[in-house]
N, CA, C and O of each residue as an XYZ file, in Angstrom:
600
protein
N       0.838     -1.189      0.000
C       0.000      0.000      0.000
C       0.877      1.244      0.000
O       1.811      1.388      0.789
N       0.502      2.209     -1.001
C       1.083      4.039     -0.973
C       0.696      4.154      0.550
O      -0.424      4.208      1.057
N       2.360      4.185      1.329
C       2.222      5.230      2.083
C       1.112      5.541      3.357
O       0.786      6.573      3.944
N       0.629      3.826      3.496
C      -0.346      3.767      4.200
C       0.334      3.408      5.532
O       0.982      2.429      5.161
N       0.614      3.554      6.845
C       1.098      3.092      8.749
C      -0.432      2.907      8.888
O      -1.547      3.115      8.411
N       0.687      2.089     10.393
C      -0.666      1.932     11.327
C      -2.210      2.403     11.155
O      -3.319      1.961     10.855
N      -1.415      3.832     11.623
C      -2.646      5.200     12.219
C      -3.353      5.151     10.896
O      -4.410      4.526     10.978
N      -3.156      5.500     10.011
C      -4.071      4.800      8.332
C      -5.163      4.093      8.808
O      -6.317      4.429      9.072
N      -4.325      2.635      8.883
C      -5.355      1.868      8.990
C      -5.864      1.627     10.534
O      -6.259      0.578     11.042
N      -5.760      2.627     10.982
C      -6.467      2.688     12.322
C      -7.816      3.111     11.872
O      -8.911      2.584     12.071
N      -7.500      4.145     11.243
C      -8.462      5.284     11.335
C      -9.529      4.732     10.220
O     -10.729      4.943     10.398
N      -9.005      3.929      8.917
C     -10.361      3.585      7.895
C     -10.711      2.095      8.683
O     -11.508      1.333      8.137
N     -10.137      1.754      9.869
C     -11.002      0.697     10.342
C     -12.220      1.251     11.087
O     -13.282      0.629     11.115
N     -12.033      2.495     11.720
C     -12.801      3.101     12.680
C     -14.074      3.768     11.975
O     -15.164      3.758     12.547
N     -13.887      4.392     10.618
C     -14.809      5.007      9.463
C     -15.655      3.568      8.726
O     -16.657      3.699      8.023
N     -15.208      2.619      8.957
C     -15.724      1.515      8.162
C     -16.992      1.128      9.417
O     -18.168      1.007      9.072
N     -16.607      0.984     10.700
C     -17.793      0.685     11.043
C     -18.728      1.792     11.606
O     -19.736      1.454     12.228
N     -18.311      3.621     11.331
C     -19.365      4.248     11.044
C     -19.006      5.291     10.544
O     -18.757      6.265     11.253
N     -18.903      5.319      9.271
C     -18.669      6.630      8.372
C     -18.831      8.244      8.971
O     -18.194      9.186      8.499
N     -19.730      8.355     10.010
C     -20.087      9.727     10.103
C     -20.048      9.410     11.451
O     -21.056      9.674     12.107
N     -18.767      8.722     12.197
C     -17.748      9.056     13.101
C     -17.064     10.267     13.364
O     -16.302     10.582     12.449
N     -17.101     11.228     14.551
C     -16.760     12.472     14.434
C     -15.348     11.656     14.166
O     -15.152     10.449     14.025
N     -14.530     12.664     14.151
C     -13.299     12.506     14.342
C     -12.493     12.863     15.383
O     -11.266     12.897     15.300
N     -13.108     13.126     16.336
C     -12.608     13.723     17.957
C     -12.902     12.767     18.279
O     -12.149     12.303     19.135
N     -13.962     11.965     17.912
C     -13.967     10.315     18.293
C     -12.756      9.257     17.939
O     -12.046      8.617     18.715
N     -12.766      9.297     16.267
C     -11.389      8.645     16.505
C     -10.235      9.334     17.007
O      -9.335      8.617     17.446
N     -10.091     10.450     17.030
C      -8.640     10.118     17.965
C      -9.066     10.070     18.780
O      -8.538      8.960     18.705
N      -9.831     10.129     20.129
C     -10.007      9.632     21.082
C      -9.801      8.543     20.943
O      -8.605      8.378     21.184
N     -10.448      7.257     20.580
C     -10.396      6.219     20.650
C      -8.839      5.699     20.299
O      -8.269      4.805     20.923
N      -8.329      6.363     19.292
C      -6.831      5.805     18.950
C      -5.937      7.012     19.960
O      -4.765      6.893     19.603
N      -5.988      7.667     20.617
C      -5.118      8.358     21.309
C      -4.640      9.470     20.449
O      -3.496      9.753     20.803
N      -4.863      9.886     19.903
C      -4.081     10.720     18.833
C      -5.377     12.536     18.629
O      -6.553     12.789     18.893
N      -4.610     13.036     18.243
C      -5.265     14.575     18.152
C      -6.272     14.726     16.997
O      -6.023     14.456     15.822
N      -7.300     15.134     17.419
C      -8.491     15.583     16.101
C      -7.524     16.171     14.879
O      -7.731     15.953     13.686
N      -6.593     16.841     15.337
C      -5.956     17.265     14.172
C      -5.614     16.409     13.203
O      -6.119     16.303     12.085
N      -4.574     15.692     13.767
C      -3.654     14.125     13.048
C      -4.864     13.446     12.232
O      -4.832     13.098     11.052
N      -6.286     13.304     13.424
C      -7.107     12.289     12.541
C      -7.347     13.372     10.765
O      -6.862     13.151      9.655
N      -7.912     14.050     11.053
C      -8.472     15.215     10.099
C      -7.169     15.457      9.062
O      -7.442     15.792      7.909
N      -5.620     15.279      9.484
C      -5.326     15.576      8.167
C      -4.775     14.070      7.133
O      -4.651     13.964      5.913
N      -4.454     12.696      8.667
C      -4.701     11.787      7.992
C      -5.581     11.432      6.717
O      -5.239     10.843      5.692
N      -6.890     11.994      7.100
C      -8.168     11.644      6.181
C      -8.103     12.189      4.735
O      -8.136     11.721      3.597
N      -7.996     13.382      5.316
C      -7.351     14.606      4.212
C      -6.163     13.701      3.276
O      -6.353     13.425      2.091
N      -5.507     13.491      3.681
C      -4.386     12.450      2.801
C      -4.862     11.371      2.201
O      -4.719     11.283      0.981
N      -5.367     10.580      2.754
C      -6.233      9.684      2.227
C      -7.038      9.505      1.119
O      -7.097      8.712      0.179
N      -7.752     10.662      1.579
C      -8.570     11.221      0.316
C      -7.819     11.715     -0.627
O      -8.371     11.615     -1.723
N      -6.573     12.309     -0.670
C      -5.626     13.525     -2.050
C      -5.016     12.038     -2.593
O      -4.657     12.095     -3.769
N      -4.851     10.841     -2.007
C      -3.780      9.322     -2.570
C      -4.629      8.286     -3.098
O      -4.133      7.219     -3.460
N      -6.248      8.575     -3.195
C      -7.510      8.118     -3.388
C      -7.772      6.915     -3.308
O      -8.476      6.265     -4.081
N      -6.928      6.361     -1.871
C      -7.585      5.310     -1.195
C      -8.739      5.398     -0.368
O      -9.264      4.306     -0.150
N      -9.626      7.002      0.484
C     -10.603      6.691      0.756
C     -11.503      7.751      0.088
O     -11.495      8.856      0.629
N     -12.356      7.572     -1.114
C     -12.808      7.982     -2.036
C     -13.900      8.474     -1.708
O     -14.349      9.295     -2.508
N     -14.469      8.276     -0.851
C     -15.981      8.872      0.157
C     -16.821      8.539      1.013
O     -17.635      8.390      0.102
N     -17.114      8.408      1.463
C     -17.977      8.179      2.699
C     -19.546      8.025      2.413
O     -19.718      9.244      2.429
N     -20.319      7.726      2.263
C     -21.647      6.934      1.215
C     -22.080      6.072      2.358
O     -21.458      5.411      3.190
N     -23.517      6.322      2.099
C     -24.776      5.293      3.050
C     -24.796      4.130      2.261
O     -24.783      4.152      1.031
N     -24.833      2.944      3.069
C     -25.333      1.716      2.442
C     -26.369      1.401      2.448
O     -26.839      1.208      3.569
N     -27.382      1.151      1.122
C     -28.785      1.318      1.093
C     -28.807     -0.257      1.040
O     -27.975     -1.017      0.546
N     -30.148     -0.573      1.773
C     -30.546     -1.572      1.582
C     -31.943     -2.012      0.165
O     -33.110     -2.342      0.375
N     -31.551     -1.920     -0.589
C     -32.477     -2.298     -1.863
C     -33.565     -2.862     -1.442
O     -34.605     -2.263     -1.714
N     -33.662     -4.063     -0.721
C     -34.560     -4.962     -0.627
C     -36.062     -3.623      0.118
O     -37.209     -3.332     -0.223
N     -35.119     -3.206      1.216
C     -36.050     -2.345      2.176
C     -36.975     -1.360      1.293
O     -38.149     -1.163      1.607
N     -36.285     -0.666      0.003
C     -36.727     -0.134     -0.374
C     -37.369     -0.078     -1.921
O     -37.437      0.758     -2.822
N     -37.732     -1.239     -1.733
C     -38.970     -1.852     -2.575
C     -38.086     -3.036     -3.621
O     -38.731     -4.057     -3.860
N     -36.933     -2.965     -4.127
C     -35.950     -3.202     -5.191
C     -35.764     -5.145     -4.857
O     -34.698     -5.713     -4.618
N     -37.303     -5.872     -4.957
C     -36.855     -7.070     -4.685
C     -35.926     -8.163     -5.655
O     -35.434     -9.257     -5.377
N     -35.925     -7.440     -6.777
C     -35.128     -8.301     -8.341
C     -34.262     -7.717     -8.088
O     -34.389     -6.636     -7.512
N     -32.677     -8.382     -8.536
C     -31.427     -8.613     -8.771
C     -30.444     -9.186     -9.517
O     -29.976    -10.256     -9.128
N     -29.998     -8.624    -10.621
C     -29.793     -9.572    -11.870
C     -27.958     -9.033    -11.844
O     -27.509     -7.923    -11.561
N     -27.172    -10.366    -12.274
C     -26.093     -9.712    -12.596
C     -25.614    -10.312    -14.491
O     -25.523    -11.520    -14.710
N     -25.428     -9.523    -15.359
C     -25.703     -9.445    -16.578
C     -24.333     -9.105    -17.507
O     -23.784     -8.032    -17.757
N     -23.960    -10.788    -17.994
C     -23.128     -9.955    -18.913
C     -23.400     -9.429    -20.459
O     -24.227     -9.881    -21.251
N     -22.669     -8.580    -20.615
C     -22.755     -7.960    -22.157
C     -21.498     -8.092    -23.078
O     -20.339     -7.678    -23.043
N     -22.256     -8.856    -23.916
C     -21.284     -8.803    -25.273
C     -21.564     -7.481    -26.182
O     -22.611     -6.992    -26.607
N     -20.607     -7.216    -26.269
C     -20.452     -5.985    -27.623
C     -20.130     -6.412    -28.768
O     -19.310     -7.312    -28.953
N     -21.136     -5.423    -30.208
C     -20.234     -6.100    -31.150
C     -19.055     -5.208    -31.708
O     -18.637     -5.583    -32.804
N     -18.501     -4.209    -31.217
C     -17.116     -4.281    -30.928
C     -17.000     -3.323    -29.695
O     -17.569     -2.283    -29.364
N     -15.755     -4.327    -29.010
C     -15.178     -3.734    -27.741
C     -14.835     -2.324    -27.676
O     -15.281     -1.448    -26.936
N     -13.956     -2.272    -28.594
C     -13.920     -0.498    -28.678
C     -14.976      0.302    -28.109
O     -14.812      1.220    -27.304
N     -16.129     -0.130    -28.607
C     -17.189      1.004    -28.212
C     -17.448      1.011    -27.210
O     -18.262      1.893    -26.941
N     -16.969      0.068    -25.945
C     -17.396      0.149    -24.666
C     -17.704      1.537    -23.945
O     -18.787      1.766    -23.406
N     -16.601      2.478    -23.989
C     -16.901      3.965    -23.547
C     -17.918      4.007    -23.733
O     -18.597      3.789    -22.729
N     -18.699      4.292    -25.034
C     -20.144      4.966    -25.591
C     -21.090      4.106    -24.763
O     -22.108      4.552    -24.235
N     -20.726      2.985    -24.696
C     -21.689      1.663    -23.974
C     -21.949      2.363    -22.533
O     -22.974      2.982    -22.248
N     -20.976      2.180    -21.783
C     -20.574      2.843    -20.561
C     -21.014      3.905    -20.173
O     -21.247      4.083    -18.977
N     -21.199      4.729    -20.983
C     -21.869      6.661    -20.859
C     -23.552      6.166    -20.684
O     -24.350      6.569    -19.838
N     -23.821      4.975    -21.985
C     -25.250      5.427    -21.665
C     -25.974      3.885    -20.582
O     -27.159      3.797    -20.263
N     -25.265      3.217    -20.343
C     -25.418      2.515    -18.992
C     -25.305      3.328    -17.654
O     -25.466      2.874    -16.522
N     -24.969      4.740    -18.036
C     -24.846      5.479    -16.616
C     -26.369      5.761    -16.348
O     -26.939      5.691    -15.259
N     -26.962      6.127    -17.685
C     -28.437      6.496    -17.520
C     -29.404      5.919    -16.778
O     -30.413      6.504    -16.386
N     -29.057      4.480    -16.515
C     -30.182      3.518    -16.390
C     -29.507      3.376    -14.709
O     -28.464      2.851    -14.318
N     -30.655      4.122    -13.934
C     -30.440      4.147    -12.556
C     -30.691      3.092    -12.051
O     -30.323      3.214    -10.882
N     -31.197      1.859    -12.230
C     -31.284      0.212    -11.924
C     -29.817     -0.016    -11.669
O     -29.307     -0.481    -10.650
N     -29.063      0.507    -13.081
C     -27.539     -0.632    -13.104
C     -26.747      0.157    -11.670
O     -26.947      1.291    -11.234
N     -26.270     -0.383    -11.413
C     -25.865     -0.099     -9.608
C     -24.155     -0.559     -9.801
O     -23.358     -0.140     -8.961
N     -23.639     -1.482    -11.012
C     -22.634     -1.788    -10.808
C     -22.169     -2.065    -12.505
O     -22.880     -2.609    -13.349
N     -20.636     -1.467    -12.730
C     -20.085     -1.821    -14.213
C     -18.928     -2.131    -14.141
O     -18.249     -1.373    -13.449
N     -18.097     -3.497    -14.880
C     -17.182     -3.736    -14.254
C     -16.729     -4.142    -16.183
O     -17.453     -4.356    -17.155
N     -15.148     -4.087    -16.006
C     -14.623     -4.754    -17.326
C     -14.325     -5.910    -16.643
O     -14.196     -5.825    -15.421
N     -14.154     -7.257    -17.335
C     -14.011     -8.214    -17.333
C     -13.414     -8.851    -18.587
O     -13.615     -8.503    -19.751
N     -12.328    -10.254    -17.959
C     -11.880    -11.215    -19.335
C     -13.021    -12.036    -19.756
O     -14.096    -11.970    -19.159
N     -12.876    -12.610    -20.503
C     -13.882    -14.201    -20.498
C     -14.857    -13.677    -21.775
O     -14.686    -12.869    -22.687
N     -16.147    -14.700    -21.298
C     -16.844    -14.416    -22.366
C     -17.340    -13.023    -23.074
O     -17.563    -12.695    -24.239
N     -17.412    -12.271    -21.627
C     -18.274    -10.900    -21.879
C     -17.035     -9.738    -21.845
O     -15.854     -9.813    -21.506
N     -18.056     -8.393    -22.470
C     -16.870     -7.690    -22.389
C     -16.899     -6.872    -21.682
O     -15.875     -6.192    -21.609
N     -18.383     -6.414    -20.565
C     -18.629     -6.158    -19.269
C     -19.725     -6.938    -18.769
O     -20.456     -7.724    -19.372
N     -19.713     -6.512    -17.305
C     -20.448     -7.309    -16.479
C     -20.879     -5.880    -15.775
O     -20.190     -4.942    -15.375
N     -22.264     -6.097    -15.788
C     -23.210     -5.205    -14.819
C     -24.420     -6.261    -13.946
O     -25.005     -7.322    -14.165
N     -24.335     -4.958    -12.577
C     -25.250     -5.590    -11.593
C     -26.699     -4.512    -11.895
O     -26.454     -3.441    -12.451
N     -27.917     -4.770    -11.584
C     -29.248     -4.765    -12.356
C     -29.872     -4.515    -11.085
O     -29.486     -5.464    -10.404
N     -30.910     -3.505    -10.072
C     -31.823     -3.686     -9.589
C     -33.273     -3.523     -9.717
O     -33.652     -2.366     -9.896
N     -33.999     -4.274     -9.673
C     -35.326     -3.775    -10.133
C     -36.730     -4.498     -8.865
O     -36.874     -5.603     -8.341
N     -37.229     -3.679     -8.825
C     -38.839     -3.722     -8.049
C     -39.200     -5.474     -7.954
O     -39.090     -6.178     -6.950
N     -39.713     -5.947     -9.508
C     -40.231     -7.081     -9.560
C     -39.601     -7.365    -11.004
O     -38.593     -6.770    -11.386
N     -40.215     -8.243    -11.715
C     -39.903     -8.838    -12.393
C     -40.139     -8.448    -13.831
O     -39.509     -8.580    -14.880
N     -41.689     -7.730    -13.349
C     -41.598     -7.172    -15.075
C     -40.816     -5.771    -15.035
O     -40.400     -5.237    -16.063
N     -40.620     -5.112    -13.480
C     -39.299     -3.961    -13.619
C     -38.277     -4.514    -14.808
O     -38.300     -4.052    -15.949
N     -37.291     -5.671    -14.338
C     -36.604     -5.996    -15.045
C     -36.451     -6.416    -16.187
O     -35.405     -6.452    -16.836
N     -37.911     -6.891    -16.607
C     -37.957     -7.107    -17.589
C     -37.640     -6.000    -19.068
O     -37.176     -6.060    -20.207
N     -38.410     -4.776    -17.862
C     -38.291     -3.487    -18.921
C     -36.727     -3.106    -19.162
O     -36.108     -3.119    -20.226
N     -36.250     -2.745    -17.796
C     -34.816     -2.634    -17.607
C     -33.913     -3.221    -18.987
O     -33.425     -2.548    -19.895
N     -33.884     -4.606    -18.809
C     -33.429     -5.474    -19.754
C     -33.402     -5.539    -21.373
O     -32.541     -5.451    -22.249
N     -35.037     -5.771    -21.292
C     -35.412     -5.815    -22.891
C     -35.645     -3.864    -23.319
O     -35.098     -3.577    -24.384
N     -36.197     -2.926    -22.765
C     -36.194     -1.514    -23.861
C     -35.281     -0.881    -22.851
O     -35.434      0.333    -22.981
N     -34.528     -1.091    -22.040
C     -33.418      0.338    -22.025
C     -31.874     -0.402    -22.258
O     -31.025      0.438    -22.557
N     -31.281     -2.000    -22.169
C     -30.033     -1.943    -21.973
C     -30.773     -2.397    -23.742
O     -30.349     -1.605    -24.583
N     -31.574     -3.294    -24.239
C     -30.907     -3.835    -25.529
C     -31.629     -3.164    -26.233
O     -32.406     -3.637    -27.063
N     -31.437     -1.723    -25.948
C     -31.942     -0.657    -27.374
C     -30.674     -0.072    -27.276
O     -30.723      0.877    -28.058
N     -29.494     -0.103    -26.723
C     -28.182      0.520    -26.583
C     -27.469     -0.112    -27.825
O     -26.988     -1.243    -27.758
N     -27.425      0.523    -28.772
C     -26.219      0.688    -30.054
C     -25.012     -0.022    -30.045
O     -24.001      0.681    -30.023
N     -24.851     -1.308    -30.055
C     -23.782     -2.125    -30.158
C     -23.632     -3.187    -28.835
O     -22.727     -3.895    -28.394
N     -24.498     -3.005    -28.602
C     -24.861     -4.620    -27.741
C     -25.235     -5.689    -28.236
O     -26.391     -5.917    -28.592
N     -24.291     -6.463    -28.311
C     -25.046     -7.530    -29.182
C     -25.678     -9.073    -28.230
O     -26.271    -10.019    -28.748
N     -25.356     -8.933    -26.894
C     -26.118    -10.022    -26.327
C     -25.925     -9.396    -24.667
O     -25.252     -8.528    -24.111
N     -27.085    -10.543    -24.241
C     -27.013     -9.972    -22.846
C     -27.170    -11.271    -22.134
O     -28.042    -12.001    -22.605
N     -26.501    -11.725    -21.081
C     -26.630    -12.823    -20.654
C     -26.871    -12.616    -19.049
O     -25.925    -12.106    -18.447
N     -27.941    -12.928    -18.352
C     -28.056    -12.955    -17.023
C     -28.448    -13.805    -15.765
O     -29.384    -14.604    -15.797
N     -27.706    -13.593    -14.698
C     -27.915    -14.372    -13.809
C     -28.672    -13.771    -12.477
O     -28.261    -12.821    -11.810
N     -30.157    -14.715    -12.176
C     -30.914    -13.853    -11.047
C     -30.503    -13.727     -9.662
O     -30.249    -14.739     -9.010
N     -30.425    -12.669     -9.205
C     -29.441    -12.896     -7.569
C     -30.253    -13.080     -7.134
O     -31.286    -12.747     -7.714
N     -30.344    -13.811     -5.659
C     -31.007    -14.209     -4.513
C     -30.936    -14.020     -3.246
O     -31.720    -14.474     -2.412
N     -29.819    -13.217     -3.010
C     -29.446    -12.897     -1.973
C     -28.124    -12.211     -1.746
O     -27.343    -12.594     -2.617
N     -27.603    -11.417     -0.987
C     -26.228    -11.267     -0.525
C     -25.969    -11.742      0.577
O     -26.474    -11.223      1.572
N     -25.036    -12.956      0.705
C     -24.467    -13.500      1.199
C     -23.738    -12.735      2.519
O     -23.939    -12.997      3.705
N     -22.642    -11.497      1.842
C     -22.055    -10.765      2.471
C     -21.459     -9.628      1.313
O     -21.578     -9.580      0.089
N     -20.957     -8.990      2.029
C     -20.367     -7.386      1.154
C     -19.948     -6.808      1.950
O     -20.575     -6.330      2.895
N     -18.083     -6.674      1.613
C     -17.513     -5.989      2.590
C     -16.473     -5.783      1.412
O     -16.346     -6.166      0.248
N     -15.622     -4.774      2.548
C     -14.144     -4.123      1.859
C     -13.252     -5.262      2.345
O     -13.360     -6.170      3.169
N     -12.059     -4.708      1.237
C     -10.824     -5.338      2.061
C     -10.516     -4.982      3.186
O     -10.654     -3.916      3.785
N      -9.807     -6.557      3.617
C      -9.283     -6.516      5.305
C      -8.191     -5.741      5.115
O      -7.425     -6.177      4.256
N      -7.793     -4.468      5.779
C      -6.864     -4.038      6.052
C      -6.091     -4.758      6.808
O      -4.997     -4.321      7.165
């Protein structure tokens, strides 16, 4: 890791189990001065290992019972960018990843019910200009979801 000690990973262990942790809290808790914590973070953030601080929504709670993870073939890779810009549109896709193998990305999909996804699927990803297949798998659950162990 850039430049990461201890006190680093003191401090994104302490933000991991509550983001909107004062920071007079962690240094309290680690012994160290509100200052140190505050410009630690500050560093952190300028070396963009901790990229932001974000609520974890629970989908299910809020109505989003479908879960699809979907790969896409392109018919050519190149165009992925353009692919990519207008997959930002579609506030369902929650996740875009490049990948080797068959596909030439992999996106995660949330939707209400079933004919949500259905729409999702069939008129907003495969009316996108150079998609040439879509292959998906229905999630059922999360298991777990976490960061790396520091």
């Amino acid at each position: 890791m850039e430049h990461v000690d201890d006190f680093d990973k003191q401090i994104l262990k302490e933000l991991e189990k509550d983001g909107r942790m004062a920071f007079s809290a962690i240094a309290s808790t680690l012994g160290v001065s509100n200052t140190m914590v505050h410009q630690r973070v500050n560093r952190l953030t300028e070396l963009g290992i901790l990229t932001g601080i974000k609520p974890v929504l629970n989908e299910k709670r809020l109505g989003y019972d479908w879960g699809a993870f979907t790969g896409l073939t392109l018919e050519k890779d190149h165009d992925s960018n353009r692919i990519i810009e207008a997959l930002k549109n579609i506030p369902e896709i929650t996740e875009c990843y490049y990948i080797s193998g068959s596909y030439t990305l992999y996106i995660k999909i949330i939707a209400r019910d079933h004919e949500h996804m259905r729409k999702v699927l069939y008129e907003q990803i495969d009316s996108i200009p150079g998609i040439a297949k879509t292959d998906s798998i229905m999630e059922l659950g999360c298991a777990f979801k976490r960061n790396v162990t520091l």
